XYZ file of C-alpha atoms in Angstrom:
533
model
C -8.266 29.591 -2.325
C -5.215 31.013 -4.032
C -5.930 34.748 -4.199
C -2.866 35.336 -6.488
C -4.390 33.452 -9.462
C -4.608 36.314 -12.029
C -7.259 34.699 -14.243
C -9.482 33.754 -11.395
C -8.982 37.195 -9.869
C -10.174 38.866 -13.148
C -13.214 36.678 -13.409
C -14.205 37.159 -9.831
C -13.555 40.905 -10.033
C -15.861 41.253 -13.054
C -18.535 39.183 -11.346
C -18.222 41.028 -8.001
C -18.441 44.412 -9.691
C -21.641 43.392 -11.436
C -23.309 42.066 -8.293
C -22.213 44.922 -6.048
C -23.720 47.291 -8.618
C -26.944 45.292 -8.500
C -27.125 44.154 -12.146
C -30.136 42.189 -13.073
C -30.312 38.423 -13.427
C -30.561 36.802 -16.815
C -33.877 35.890 -18.366
C -33.503 32.211 -17.467
C -32.933 33.164 -13.756
C -35.599 35.881 -13.633
C -38.447 33.652 -12.383
C -36.192 32.251 -9.639
C -35.149 35.676 -8.514
C -38.773 36.900 -8.305
C -39.029 34.647 -5.153
C -37.686 35.560 -1.741
C -34.036 34.897 -1.021
C -33.693 33.341 2.454
C -30.370 33.741 4.291
C -29.396 32.295 7.698
C -26.653 34.529 9.144
C -24.578 34.449 12.239
C -24.520 38.242 12.236
C -26.798 39.701 14.929
C -27.903 43.177 13.793
C -28.384 45.175 16.931
C -28.940 48.675 15.566
C -30.288 50.351 12.349
C -27.749 53.241 12.700
C -25.167 52.522 9.924
C -22.570 54.718 11.741
C -22.843 53.566 15.303
C -20.780 50.417 15.532
C -17.868 49.391 13.313
C -18.755 45.705 13.315
C -19.307 43.202 10.545
C -22.736 42.554 11.952
C -23.824 46.001 10.896
C -21.523 46.411 7.845
C -22.795 43.222 6.232
C -26.513 43.642 6.672
C -26.833 47.382 6.385
C -24.809 47.411 3.072
C -28.089 46.364 1.388
C -29.634 49.722 2.303
C -26.707 52.052 2.460
C -23.664 52.587 0.288
C -20.118 54.052 0.491
C -18.277 56.501 -1.653
C -15.669 53.796 -2.303
C -15.811 50.081 -1.975
C -13.275 47.271 -1.800
C -13.478 44.406 -4.270
C -12.604 40.791 -3.484
C -8.879 41.690 -3.863
C -9.349 44.654 -1.514
C -8.675 47.060 -4.371
C -10.557 50.385 -4.244
C -13.468 50.767 -6.739
C -15.906 53.599 -7.441
C -19.164 53.523 -5.412
C -21.140 56.667 -4.864
C -17.953 58.530 -5.803
C -16.879 58.053 -9.427
C -13.401 59.441 -8.879
C -11.091 60.988 -6.299
C -7.811 62.838 -6.351
C -5.483 64.751 -4.031
C -5.410 68.483 -4.627
C -2.533 68.922 -2.184
C -0.977 67.170 0.734
C -3.946 68.203 2.874
C -6.831 68.362 0.288
C -8.827 65.767 -1.516
C -11.563 66.112 -4.137
C -14.256 63.477 -4.616
C -16.588 63.572 -7.681
C -20.005 62.026 -6.965
C -22.197 59.862 -9.018
C -25.055 61.718 -10.807
C -28.756 60.705 -10.807
C -28.516 58.639 -7.583
C -31.643 58.769 -5.394
C -32.339 57.728 -1.806
C -35.212 55.343 -1.169
C -37.472 58.293 -0.247
C -36.950 59.712 -3.772
C -34.606 62.577 -2.758
C -31.463 63.103 -4.729
C -28.080 62.114 -3.339
C -25.531 65.013 -3.450
C -22.525 66.578 -1.841
C -24.515 67.958 1.050
C -25.321 64.408 2.146
C -21.606 63.591 2.294
C -20.988 66.707 4.407
C -23.759 65.623 6.778
C -22.464 62.064 6.994
C -18.923 63.050 7.932
C -20.001 65.783 10.376
C -22.457 63.367 12.099
C -19.701 60.813 12.646
C -17.002 63.329 13.612
C -18.988 65.818 15.679
C -22.251 64.196 16.901
C -22.086 60.463 17.464
C -20.454 59.166 20.662
C -20.736 55.369 20.580
C -18.950 53.437 23.348
C -16.458 51.885 20.927
C -15.755 55.075 18.985
C -17.605 53.751 16.036
C -16.217 55.163 12.782
C -14.742 58.293 14.217
C -11.146 57.149 13.698
C -11.872 57.316 9.955
C -12.803 61.052 10.033
C -10.846 62.356 12.957
C -8.146 63.743 10.683
C -10.722 65.817 8.694
C -10.426 69.523 9.368
C -13.218 70.684 7.093
C -15.482 69.567 4.305
C -17.137 71.704 1.669
C -19.394 71.175 -1.395
C -18.437 73.493 -4.258
C -21.224 72.056 -6.309
C -23.858 69.252 -5.878
C -21.561 66.581 -7.286
C -18.206 67.699 -5.795
C -16.852 67.397 -2.294
C -13.535 68.906 -1.125
C -12.051 67.659 2.102
C -9.249 69.379 4.022
C -7.277 67.314 6.550
C -5.170 68.358 9.510
C -2.124 66.797 7.910
C -1.335 64.410 5.048
C -3.934 61.542 4.917
C -2.993 59.629 1.765
C -5.325 56.787 2.689
C -8.468 58.801 2.968
C -10.207 57.025 0.052
C -9.584 53.748 1.926
C -11.278 55.213 5.003
C -14.323 56.049 2.953
C -14.628 52.431 1.901
C -15.926 51.843 5.352
C -18.410 54.661 5.814
C -22.047 54.463 4.766
C -23.576 57.679 3.323
C -26.767 59.009 4.929
C -29.398 61.505 3.783
C -29.329 64.887 5.433
C -32.676 65.283 7.278
C -34.645 68.516 7.429
C -33.769 68.893 11.149
C -30.547 68.345 12.969
C -28.566 65.189 13.360
C -30.535 61.980 13.607
C -29.907 60.046 16.805
C -29.304 56.305 17.049
C -32.461 56.060 19.074
C -34.521 57.740 16.365
C -33.161 55.363 13.795
C -33.864 52.296 15.898
C -37.354 53.549 16.997
C -39.122 53.541 13.687
C -37.515 56.055 11.319
C -37.190 53.870 8.236
C -33.494 53.651 7.077
C -33.101 55.751 3.988
C -30.178 54.771 1.859
C -29.257 54.566 -1.830
C -28.637 50.839 -1.840
C -30.166 48.052 -3.970
C -32.616 46.996 -1.308
C -35.181 48.907 0.704
C -35.865 48.327 4.412
C -39.138 46.618 5.187
C -38.855 45.344 8.820
C -36.446 44.448 11.550
C -36.667 42.467 14.767
C -33.553 43.038 16.799
C -31.427 39.894 17.050
C -33.962 37.878 15.115
C -34.639 39.014 11.455
C -34.275 41.645 8.775
C -36.561 41.875 5.786
C -35.738 43.811 2.591
C -37.480 44.633 -0.672
C -35.952 45.356 -4.048
C -35.127 48.933 -4.960
C -36.350 48.935 -8.584
C -34.961 52.452 -9.036
C -31.407 51.472 -8.026
C -28.834 53.408 -10.024
C -26.704 50.305 -10.599
C -29.517 48.287 -12.251
C -32.372 46.069 -11.029
C -31.162 43.884 -8.174
C -31.296 40.159 -8.553
C -33.863 39.271 -5.835
C -37.300 40.767 -5.226
C -37.351 40.056 -1.512
C -34.527 39.149 0.967
C -35.190 37.700 4.401
C -32.318 37.364 6.874
C -32.765 35.010 9.854
C -30.321 35.571 12.569
C -29.234 32.105 13.761
C -26.256 32.352 16.082
C -25.934 28.612 16.705
C -23.692 27.008 13.923
C -25.515 23.665 14.082
C -28.913 25.389 13.749
C -27.683 27.255 10.599
C -26.393 24.034 9.087
C -29.726 22.315 9.811
C -31.742 25.158 8.238
C -29.627 24.826 5.076
C -29.841 21.052 5.066
C -33.620 21.057 5.333
C -34.129 23.782 2.705
C -35.530 26.296 5.154
C -32.930 28.794 3.825
C -31.083 29.179 0.551
C -27.795 30.472 2.080
C -26.133 30.000 5.421
C -22.883 31.764 6.486
C -20.113 30.901 8.949
C -20.338 27.186 8.224
C -18.007 25.160 10.523
C -15.333 23.295 8.578
C -16.418 19.989 10.236
C -19.837 20.316 8.584
C -18.667 20.966 5.029
C -18.455 17.265 3.942
C -21.869 16.334 5.319
C -23.493 19.384 3.679
C -21.992 18.381 0.311
C -23.318 14.884 0.693
C -26.778 16.366 1.123
C -26.463 18.314 -2.103
C -25.391 21.715 -0.814
C -22.703 23.783 -2.439
C -19.848 25.403 -0.546
C -17.918 28.598 -1.178
C -14.910 29.620 0.866
C -12.252 32.330 0.821
C -9.197 33.206 2.939
C -10.159 35.839 5.448
C -8.529 39.281 5.466
C -7.287 38.539 8.990
C -4.656 36.550 10.868
C -4.643 34.315 13.876
C -1.284 34.257 15.693
C 0.765 33.645 18.799
C 1.895 36.873 20.580
C 4.701 37.228 23.094
C 5.122 39.631 25.973
C 8.612 40.967 25.167
C 8.687 43.849 27.693
C 8.620 42.525 31.309
C 11.588 41.012 32.934
C 9.640 38.010 34.301
C 6.337 36.631 33.241
C 3.417 34.748 34.890
C 3.379 31.110 34.069
C 6.940 30.968 32.698
C 9.362 28.788 34.719
C 12.293 26.403 34.342
C 11.644 22.684 34.339
C 11.783 22.636 38.134
C 9.015 25.192 38.378
C 11.189 28.115 39.386
C 10.646 31.558 37.768
C 13.111 32.516 35.004
C 13.975 35.683 33.141
C 11.581 36.420 30.320
C 12.774 34.098 27.473
C 10.678 35.955 24.834
C 12.971 39.001 25.004
C 15.350 36.900 22.890
C 14.637 36.848 19.150
C 16.369 33.372 19.110
C 13.694 31.969 21.396
C 10.818 33.531 19.371
C 12.360 32.189 16.200
C 12.773 28.701 17.748
C 9.106 28.561 18.676
C 8.116 29.691 15.198
C 10.168 26.894 13.697
C 8.573 24.404 16.066
C 4.980 25.374 15.051
C 3.336 22.937 12.680
C 0.947 25.073 10.723
C 0.012 22.148 8.521
C -1.669 20.351 11.397
C -3.625 23.522 12.285
C -4.897 24.021 8.716
C -5.352 20.420 7.534
C -6.628 18.806 10.740
C -8.244 21.499 12.939
C -9.613 23.695 10.092
C -10.262 20.715 7.820
C -8.419 22.388 4.998
C -10.558 25.481 5.228
C -7.675 27.718 6.106
C -4.354 29.022 4.775
C -1.059 28.725 6.587
C 0.246 32.223 7.401
C 3.545 33.911 7.228
C 2.289 37.562 7.426
C -0.846 39.422 8.488
C -2.905 38.993 5.317
C -3.212 36.077 2.812
C -0.485 36.254 0.100
C -1.551 38.235 -2.927
C -3.662 40.901 -1.234
C -2.422 44.543 -1.414
C 0.551 45.247 0.903
C 1.635 41.612 1.335
C 5.092 40.320 0.508
C 5.615 37.541 -2.057
C 8.896 36.679 -0.238
C 7.076 35.563 2.965
C 5.885 32.023 2.745
C 4.855 29.611 5.542
C 7.676 27.286 6.651
C 7.476 23.599 7.540
C 8.548 22.907 11.126
C 12.254 22.289 11.721
C 12.606 20.862 15.244
C 16.375 20.330 15.001
C 17.046 23.945 14.057
C 14.588 25.112 16.685
C 16.455 23.115 19.433
C 19.754 24.546 18.220
C 18.423 28.103 18.543
C 17.191 27.391 22.061
C 20.608 26.176 23.046
C 22.180 29.279 21.503
C 19.817 31.358 23.631
C 21.030 29.581 26.762
C 17.979 27.357 27.187
C 19.031 23.892 25.975
C 16.569 22.180 28.304
C 13.621 24.327 27.331
C 11.181 25.738 29.939
C 7.611 25.656 31.095
C 4.825 28.155 30.007
C 1.151 28.665 30.113
C -0.221 29.211 26.652
C -3.435 31.206 26.843
C -6.204 31.826 24.385
C -9.934 32.236 23.917
C -12.409 29.336 23.518
C -15.092 29.683 20.915
C -13.982 33.090 19.577
C -12.362 31.838 16.352
C -12.650 28.611 14.309
C -10.362 26.017 15.957
C -9.080 28.258 18.700
C -9.031 25.904 21.710
C -7.924 22.949 19.516
C -5.093 25.175 18.119
C -3.756 25.719 21.578
C -3.478 21.997 22.118
C -1.748 21.413 18.743
C 0.745 24.150 19.317
C 1.613 22.799 22.739
C 2.230 19.350 21.269
C 4.563 20.837 18.620
C 6.529 22.884 21.132
C 6.998 19.854 23.448
C 9.221 18.410 20.807
C 11.880 21.038 21.498
C 11.534 20.870 25.263
C 9.062 23.801 25.775
C 6.261 22.409 27.905
C 3.153 24.566 27.161
C 0.046 24.214 29.277
C -2.990 25.286 27.223
C -5.377 27.593 29.025
C -8.520 28.376 27.119
C -11.260 30.746 28.509
C -14.288 32.500 27.260
C -13.235 35.531 25.206
C -14.456 38.113 27.738
C -12.418 36.424 30.502
C -9.333 35.959 28.199
C -9.500 39.544 27.016
C -9.730 40.941 30.536
C -6.819 38.880 31.799
C -4.640 39.613 28.715
C -5.177 43.390 29.246
C -4.309 42.979 32.895
C -0.989 41.270 32.050
C -1.947 37.837 33.381
C -0.356 36.079 30.432
C 3.169 35.829 28.980
C 2.205 34.273 25.689
C -1.115 33.903 24.033
C -3.128 33.032 20.923
C -5.132 35.779 19.296
C -6.690 37.114 16.064
C -7.379 40.389 14.331
C -8.645 41.736 11.030
C -8.787 45.050 9.196
C -9.505 46.776 5.936
C -5.861 46.761 4.898
C -2.436 45.372 5.831
C -1.269 48.729 7.209
C -4.200 48.800 9.718
C -3.147 45.534 11.207
C 0.555 46.462 11.243
C -0.455 49.791 12.803
C -2.430 48.290 15.675
C -0.740 44.919 16.253
C 2.995 45.451 15.725
C 3.802 49.137 15.801
C 5.237 50.536 19.038
C 2.489 51.535 21.428
C 2.022 55.309 21.226
C -1.394 56.802 22.334
C -0.599 60.164 20.637
C -0.001 58.447 17.191
C -2.737 55.874 17.935
C -0.383 52.994 17.244
C -0.114 49.641 19.013
C -3.603 49.351 20.309
C -3.394 45.503 19.993
C 0.303 45.262 20.712
C -0.299 43.757 24.128
C 3.248 42.339 24.067
C 4.725 45.873 24.029
C 7.009 45.076 21.144
C 9.088 48.006 19.949
C 11.166 48.306 16.800
C 12.092 51.833 15.692
C 13.239 50.750 12.272
C 10.000 49.079 11.622
C 8.017 52.041 12.974
C 9.886 54.307 10.469
C 9.283 51.958 7.572
C 5.567 51.731 8.452
C 5.264 55.557 8.827
C 6.908 55.915 5.401
C 4.467 53.463 3.805
C 1.487 55.232 5.428
C 2.642 58.539 3.940
C 2.224 57.160 0.410
C -1.038 57.284 -1.490
C -2.927 53.975 -1.849
C -1.428 52.084 -4.734
C 1.526 49.955 -5.924
C 4.199 52.098 -4.269
C 2.430 52.010 -0.913
C 1.922 48.242 -1.239
C 5.670 47.715 -1.895
C 6.556 49.827 1.097
C 4.211 47.915 3.338
C 5.717 44.584 2.094
C 9.188 45.852 2.999
C 8.070 46.822 6.500
C 6.345 43.451 6.864
C 9.485 41.576 5.881
C 11.625 43.365 8.397
C 9.215 42.897 11.315
C 8.404 39.270 10.578
C 12.149 38.489 10.601
C 12.189 39.625 14.254
C 9.167 37.380 15.091
C 7.225 39.444 17.568
C 4.300 37.199 16.688
C 4.023 33.793 15.063
C 1.404 34.054 12.239
C -0.516 30.786 12.275
C -3.272 30.817 9.642
C -5.920 32.810 7.851
C -9.057 30.845 8.397
C -11.545 30.759 5.602
C -14.949 32.282 5.548
C -17.325 29.433 4.514
C -20.777 29.737 3.127
C -23.186 27.003 2.000
C -25.983 27.454 -0.534
C -28.805 25.379 -1.963
C -30.212 24.538 -5.361
C -31.901 27.912 -5.900
C -28.543 29.602 -5.888
C -26.360 29.553 -8.968
C -23.226 31.039 -7.408
C -22.015 32.876 -4.299
C -18.961 35.148 -4.342
C -17.284 35.445 -0.966
C -15.409 38.546 0.137
C -12.299 38.296 2.342
C -13.820 40.765 4.846
C -16.552 38.241 5.504
C -19.652 40.077 4.366
C -22.883 38.209 3.769
C -25.174 39.844 1.289
C -27.833 39.242 -1.330
C -25.626 41.106 -3.848
C -23.113 38.225 -3.620
C -25.812 35.668 -4.396
C -26.832 34.966 -7.978
C -29.912 32.910 -8.879
C -29.562 29.519 -10.513
C -29.855 29.621 -14.254
C -32.382 26.791 -14.455
């Protein structure tokens, strides 16, 4: 999918806005929509607390019940949700105006006091193991409600991306007592949101059933009932769609697309707002698994930008995308697919150039190449283990003998954190370009919270300064241009080799007219429109 196509983007944007706001189906589709929509999903909903775990499993399924002040459309642009507008009052103050006449499923009115409760619950009460959504509100000093439809937020310092943070936080209703616990929400307190669908039942790890919210502020939702079946096995999801047991199935493996089409299913796909990459340890003097051709340890070759660049030039992204991902991926040159906010139009994937790569190795003093262990997870990402093999074959053409080493993600993650690898394959995602740059490529700094995924300990002060400048600018074109400039600089130094943005793939049957995919990988009834006839 070419996200930069202006006409397609406008058409998709208009459609996505209508379905995210729950607009009703046409008369021709009404009878179809009165039936139950059946979705097979890979997402295993493990809690009904919308603020406990910042995972797509929760974000996707609970977005039927709960809503955000701001949401991101399919181009990751910010759009009004429960907030109709927002503006900075000063460097440390923001004002959000709330939507009038919005009601929770229990009939109570949504107002500013619920926003105050939501933020204070995340910031001051919840203590999930992973930190949950606390990072989004940790910079908030105070929050007040001058009137029922106005919220004023004061931050500890300048937080120009605060509206972006609120695109990830579900609003909850303030209860009559104190803060609701996760245990209470999981034990039978019906989830009470403002969303287009009401909670009916939930079986942890198995199913979620929803009913239409006929009083939804955004218009009557398309489907009267929605039933999610959690099916973690990809083959089982494909089978359920093939036999008509479900109307929609997400996370379809690329290898099954052709056979599903032959059986009459339709396919939708979109480049994911994420990147899979090769990352180098550039900090240590010697590395495990890195030797000369005789098997003797050598100095860390990845400290040299020439070596990193040589390996990038010797990587055939075309094979990864066309063969391993069966065309359901986009070759990468930066952290997000081209055309999304903060990306650079100047950065385009390169075809391999083995002669130039060999010349760079010679210039770096390694004309004969060297041996390495290329580590990565198995089964974590589409085509991960196969990608290791393909990369190793490409690098062998310039004399770098890579031994692929794939392991279950838990094992790989533990060993990577322990420093057992010198070079590895990985992946990451985020709400915006700056979030990935901040965690993956910025210099590790616990006080600033940067470099959490910078396991290679890459440091570049100029890049850090450019990124900090970009993050100080309000969300919009100027910030996007500054992020693109920072990206261009850091990619020229090649601390990682961007490989591809794999595609989210969804299959759907004859009862579905269209399905609009989102680059963040959500699976919702709101993205699913009934067939017209």
